[in-house]
Coordinates of C-alpha atoms and ligand atoms in Angstrom, one line a residue:
X1 CA 97.2 49.7 77.8
X2 CA 98.7 50.6 80.9
X3 CA 95.8 52.9 82.0
X4 CA 93.2 50.1 82.0
X5 CA 94.2 48.8 85.3
X6 CA 93.5 52.2 86.8
X7 CA 90.1 52.5 85.0
X8 CA 87.2 52.5 87.3
X9 CA 83.6 52.1 85.7
X10 CA 81.6 50.8 88.8
X11 CA 82.1 47.1 87.9
X12 CA 84.7 46.8 90.8
X13 CA 85.4 48.9 93.8
X14 CA 88.1 51.2 94.1
X15 CA 90.4 50.9 97.2
X16 CA 92.6 53.9 97.1
X17 CA 95.0 52.5 99.6
X18 CA 95.6 49.3 97.7
X19 CA 96.5 51.6 94.7
X20 CA 99.9 52.7 93.8
X21 CA 101.2 56.5 93.8
X22 CA 104.3 55.4 92.0
X23 CA 105.3 53.8 88.9
X24 CA 107.2 50.8 90.3
X25 CA 104.2 48.4 90.1
X26 CA 103.9 49.0 86.4
X27 CA 107.9 48.0 85.9
X28 CA 108.3 50.5 83.1
X29 CA 111.6 52.2 81.8
X30 CA 111.3 56.0 82.0
X31 CA 113.1 56.5 78.5
X32 CA 110.5 54.1 76.6
X33 CA 107.5 55.8 78.5
X34 CA 108.9 59.4 77.3
X35 CA 109.0 58.1 73.9
X36 CA 105.9 56.7 74.0
X37 CA 104.2 59.9 75.4
X38 CA 105.8 61.8 72.5
X39 CA 104.1 59.4 70.0
X40 CA 100.7 59.5 72.2
X41 CA 100.8 63.5 71.9
X42 CA 101.0 63.1 68.0
X43 CA 98.2 60.7 67.8
X44 CA 96.1 63.0 70.2
X45 CA 96.5 65.9 67.7
X46 CA 95.5 64.2 64.7
X47 CA 92.6 62.6 66.5
X48 CA 91.7 66.0 67.8
X49 CA 91.9 67.6 64.3
X50 CA 89.2 65.2 63.2
X51 CA 86.9 65.5 66.2
X52 CA 86.9 69.3 65.6
X53 CA 86.2 69.3 61.8
X54 CA 83.4 66.7 62.5
X55 CA 81.9 68.9 65.6
X56 CA 79.6 65.9 66.9
X57 CA 81.0 65.1 70.2
X58 CA 82.5 67.2 73.1
X59 CA 85.0 65.7 75.5
X60 CA 85.6 67.0 78.9
X61 CA 88.5 65.6 81.2
X62 CA 88.1 66.4 84.8
X63 CA 91.1 66.7 86.8
X64 CA 90.6 66.2 90.6
X65 CA 93.4 65.8 93.4
X66 CA 94.8 67.3 96.2
X67 CA 97.4 70.0 96.3
X68 CA 100.6 69.7 94.3
X69 CA 99.5 66.4 92.8
X70 CA 100.2 68.0 89.2
X71 CA 96.9 69.3 87.9
X72 CA 98.5 72.3 86.5
X73 CA 101.6 70.6 85.0
X74 CA 99.3 68.1 83.3
X75 CA 97.1 70.6 81.8
X76 CA 100.1 72.3 80.5
X77 CA 102.4 69.3 79.1
X78 CA 99.5 67.0 78.0
X79 CA 96.9 69.1 76.5
X80 CA 99.7 71.3 74.9
X81 CA 99.6 68.8 72.3
X82 CA 96.2 69.7 71.3
X83 CA 95.0 72.5 68.8
X84 CA 94.4 75.4 70.9
X85 CA 91.2 76.3 68.5
X86 CA 89.3 73.5 70.0
X87 CA 90.7 73.4 73.7
X88 CA 88.8 75.0 76.4
X89 CA 90.6 75.0 80.0
X90 CA 88.5 75.9 83.0
X91 CA 89.7 76.1 86.6
X92 CA 87.0 75.9 89.5
X93 CA 88.0 78.1 92.1
X94 CA 86.0 78.9 95.3
X95 CA 82.6 79.7 93.9
X96 CA 81.8 83.6 93.7
X97 CA 78.9 85.3 95.4
X98 CA 77.0 85.2 92.0
X99 CA 77.5 81.4 91.5
X100 CA 76.9 80.7 95.4
X101 CA 73.4 82.2 94.4
X102 CA 72.8 79.3 91.9
X103 CA 72.6 75.7 92.1
X104 CA 76.1 74.1 92.0
X105 CA 76.0 72.8 88.6
X106 CA 75.0 76.2 87.0
X107 CA 78.6 77.4 86.8
X108 CA 79.5 73.9 85.3
X109 CA 76.9 74.3 82.5
X110 CA 78.4 77.6 81.6
X111 CA 81.8 76.0 81.0
X112 CA 80.6 73.5 78.9
X113 CA 82.6 73.2 75.6
X114 CA 80.8 73.4 72.0
X115 CA 80.7 69.7 70.6
X116 CA 83.9 69.0 69.0
X117 CA 86.3 70.5 71.6
X118 CA 87.9 69.1 74.3
X119 CA 87.5 71.0 77.7
X120 CA 89.7 70.2 80.6
X121 CA 88.2 71.1 84.0
X122 CA 91.1 71.8 86.5
X123 CA 88.7 70.9 89.6
X124 CA 85.1 70.7 89.0
X125 CA 81.7 69.9 90.3
X126 CA 83.5 67.2 92.5
X127 CA 84.5 70.4 94.7
X128 CA 81.0 70.3 95.7
X129 CA 81.0 67.0 97.4
X130 CA 84.7 67.0 98.5
X131 CA 86.1 70.4 100.2
X132 CA 82.4 71.4 100.6
X133 CA 81.4 68.3 102.3
X134 CA 84.7 68.1 104.6
X135 CA 84.4 71.6 105.9
X136 CA 80.6 71.8 106.0
X137 CA 80.5 74.7 103.6
X138 CA 77.0 74.0 102.7
X139 CA 75.9 75.0 106.2
X140 CA 76.6 78.6 105.5
X141 CA 74.5 78.7 102.1
X142 CA 71.7 80.6 101.4
X143 CA 69.2 77.9 100.7
X144 CA 66.0 76.9 102.2
X145 CA 65.4 75.4 105.5
X146 CA 63.8 72.2 104.3
X147 CA 67.2 71.5 102.1
X148 CA 69.8 72.5 105.0
X149 CA 67.9 71.0 107.7
X150 CA 68.2 67.5 106.0
X151 CA 70.3 65.0 107.1
X152 CA 74.2 65.7 106.2
X153 CA 74.4 62.2 104.5
X154 CA 71.3 62.4 102.8
X155 CA 72.3 65.9 101.5
X156 CA 75.4 64.5 99.9
X157 CA 73.8 61.4 98.5
X158 CA 71.5 63.3 96.8
X159 CA 74.5 65.2 95.1
X160 CA 76.3 62.1 94.4
X161 CA 72.9 61.1 92.6
X162 CA 72.8 64.6 90.8
X163 CA 76.3 64.1 89.5
X164 CA 75.7 60.7 88.0
X165 CA 72.4 62.0 86.6
X166 CA 74.0 65.0 85.2
X167 CA 76.9 62.8 83.5
X168 CA 74.2 60.6 82.0
X169 CA 72.7 63.6 80.7
X170 CA 75.7 64.9 78.9
X171 CA 76.6 61.5 77.5
X172 CA 73.0 61.3 76.1
X173 CA 73.6 64.9 74.7
X174 CA 77.0 63.8 73.0
X175 CA 79.5 64.7 75.4
X176 CA 81.9 62.2 77.2
X177 CA 83.3 63.1 80.7
X178 CA 86.3 61.3 81.8
X179 CA 87.5 61.8 85.4
X180 CA 91.0 61.5 86.4
X181 CA 92.3 61.5 90.1
X182 CA 95.8 62.1 90.7
X183 CA 96.8 59.7 93.5
X184 CA 99.7 61.4 95.4
X185 CA 101.5 60.0 98.3
X186 CA 101.6 62.1 101.7
X187 CA 105.5 62.2 101.3
X188 CA 105.7 63.4 97.8
X189 CA 103.1 66.1 98.9
X190 CA 105.6 67.0 101.6
X191 CA 108.6 67.1 99.0
X192 CA 106.6 69.5 96.6
X193 CA 105.5 71.7 99.2
X194 CA 108.8 72.3 100.6
X195 CA 110.1 72.7 97.0
X196 CA 107.4 75.7 96.5
X197 CA 108.5 77.4 99.7
X198 CA 112.1 77.1 98.5
X199 CA 112.1 78.0 95.4
X200 CA 111.3 81.7 94.7
X201 CA 109.6 81.0 91.2
X202 CA 107.4 78.4 92.6
X203 CA 106.4 80.6 95.8
X204 CA 103.4 81.7 94.1
X205 CA 102.1 78.1 94.0
X206 CA 102.0 78.1 97.9
X207 CA 99.4 79.0 100.7
X208 CA 99.6 78.5 104.2
X209 CA 95.7 77.1 103.6
X210 CA 97.4 74.2 101.7
X211 CA 99.1 72.9 105.0
X212 CA 95.6 73.2 106.7
X213 CA 94.3 71.0 104.1
X214 CA 97.3 68.7 104.2
X215 CA 96.3 67.9 107.7
X216 CA 93.2 66.4 106.5
X217 CA 95.1 64.3 104.1
X218 CA 93.4 60.9 105.2
X219 CA 90.1 62.2 105.5
X220 CA 90.2 63.5 101.9
X221 CA 91.6 60.0 100.9
X222 CA 88.7 58.4 102.3
X223 CA 86.1 60.9 100.9
X224 CA 87.8 60.5 97.4
X225 CA 87.3 56.8 97.6
X226 CA 83.7 57.2 98.5
X227 CA 83.2 59.8 95.8
X228 CA 85.0 57.9 93.2
X229 CA 82.9 54.4 93.9
X230 CA 79.7 56.4 94.1
X231 CA 80.3 58.2 90.7
X232 CA 82.2 55.6 88.6
X233 CA 80.1 54.6 85.5
X234 CA 80.5 52.7 82.2
X235 CA 79.8 56.2 80.2
X236 CA 81.8 58.5 82.6
X237 CA 84.7 56.3 84.3
X238 CA 87.3 57.5 86.7
X239 CA 91.0 56.9 86.5
X240 CA 93.0 56.7 89.6
X241 CA 96.6 57.6 88.7
X242 CA 99.6 57.2 90.3
X243 CA 101.0 60.8 90.7
X244 CA 104.3 60.6 92.6
X245 CA 106.4 60.6 88.9
X246 CA 105.1 63.3 86.8
X247 CA 106.6 61.7 83.8
X248 CA 104.7 58.6 84.3
X249 CA 101.3 60.3 85.0
X250 CA 101.7 62.4 82.0
X251 CA 102.1 59.1 80.0
X252 CA 99.2 57.6 81.4
X253 CA 97.2 60.9 80.8
X254 CA 98.2 60.8 77.2
X255 CA 97.2 57.3 76.7
X256 CA 93.7 58.1 78.3
X257 CA 93.3 61.0 76.2
X258 CA 94.0 59.0 73.0
X259 CA 91.9 55.9 74.2
X260 CA 88.8 58.6 74.8
X261 CA 89.3 60.4 71.4
X262 CA 89.5 57.0 69.7
X263 CA 86.3 55.8 71.2
X264 CA 84.6 58.7 69.5
X265 CA 85.5 57.3 66.2
X266 CA 86.4 60.9 64.8
X267 CA 86.1 61.3 60.9
X268 CA 86.6 64.2 58.7
X269 CA 83.1 65.4 57.4
X270 CA 82.7 63.7 53.9
X271 CA 81.1 65.9 51.2
X272 CA 77.9 65.3 49.4
X273 CA 78.1 64.2 45.7
X274 CA 76.7 67.6 44.8
X275 CA 79.3 69.5 47.1
X276 CA 81.8 67.5 45.6
X277 CA 80.7 68.4 42.2
X278 CA 80.7 72.2 43.1
X279 CA 84.3 71.8 44.2
X280 CA 85.5 70.1 41.0
X281 CA 83.9 72.9 39.3
X282 CA 85.9 75.5 41.5
X283 CA 88.9 73.6 41.0
X284 CA 88.6 74.0 37.1
X285 CA 87.8 77.7 37.3
X286 CA 91.0 78.3 39.2
X287 CA 93.1 76.6 37.1
X288 CA 91.8 78.3 33.9
X289 CA 92.3 81.5 35.7
Ligands
AMP1 P1 93.5 76.0 93.3 O1 93.1 74.9 92.5 O2 94.8 75.6 94.1 O3 93.8 77.3 92.6 O4 92.7 76.5 94.4 C1 91.3 76.6 94.2 C2 90.3 76.3 95.5 O5 89.0 76.7 95.3 C3 90.9 75.0 96.0 O6 91.1 75.3 97.4 C4 89.6 74.5 96.0 O7 89.2 73.4 97.1 C5 88.4 75.6 96.2 N1 87.2 75.4 95.4 C6 87.0 74.9 94.2 N2 85.7 74.7 94.1 C7 85.2 75.2 95.1 C8 83.6 74.7 95.6 N3 82.8 74.6 94.9 N4 83.5 75.0 96.9 C9 84.6 75.7 97.5 N5 85.8 75.5 97.3 C10 85.9 75.6 96.0
MG2 MG1 96.5 75.2 95.3

């Protein structure tokens, strides 16, 4: 599987600058990849059907990236293959004032899907160690002095630990959390921003604030690398995917979804002998009707 080389589970360090943003290194052919994506989408649908029927395990895909890396389009194209009944998409925006009155995982817990479902988090609690850390937003939070007066490094080290613990907690409670970082190059981001400005149908996707964040591109790369290394684990791995070509990103995401759903070994519930006998009785009744 192509996605394997982009998987980080804590056993090896992730060096973002050495990882590709495009598909060249994988020497793939676009036409073949498109065909394979289609077949993965079909496989995903049938695996998801059994997962939903069984209702034993919940699966959460966390999508993280800088602006214009393709989070929205990944949700649309790849997850569109799943049965909407068992899919929840949740976009994490700037916290509301009510959310800020609580711990940072409060809103995440509220967004957890029931077991048997697949949730896609478009951004997530990782923003609480990314944008928050980069802009020192925690300084303006209404929290006890003993918390705010702590050394900044310590504050975020604790958050990394809380995230690791939370993901382990979810795993132990029959959830799987798989994190995906869409690794976009600075040049491709520029191209996509220009397109958003030039195409009226894409204007709504652009905001001047996006340029302020772009100015911090390198700082974000460093921080993402730290966050990935701090939170990659066997039970909750990160995938760092090349994101400059959307067709290839979509393919890799479809591989990850298939692999993750397979690892849940979903199987349709089997009826007990008693229930099967009752079904046979119903069948006979209907036929004689
Ligand atoms: P978008 O994904 O383009 O709709 O933008 C959502 C915005 O909300 C991004 O700029 C995120 O950085 C921001 N955001 C999400 N979660 C948080 C958070 N916990 N604290 C501050 N900003 C956040
Ligand atoms: Mg945006």
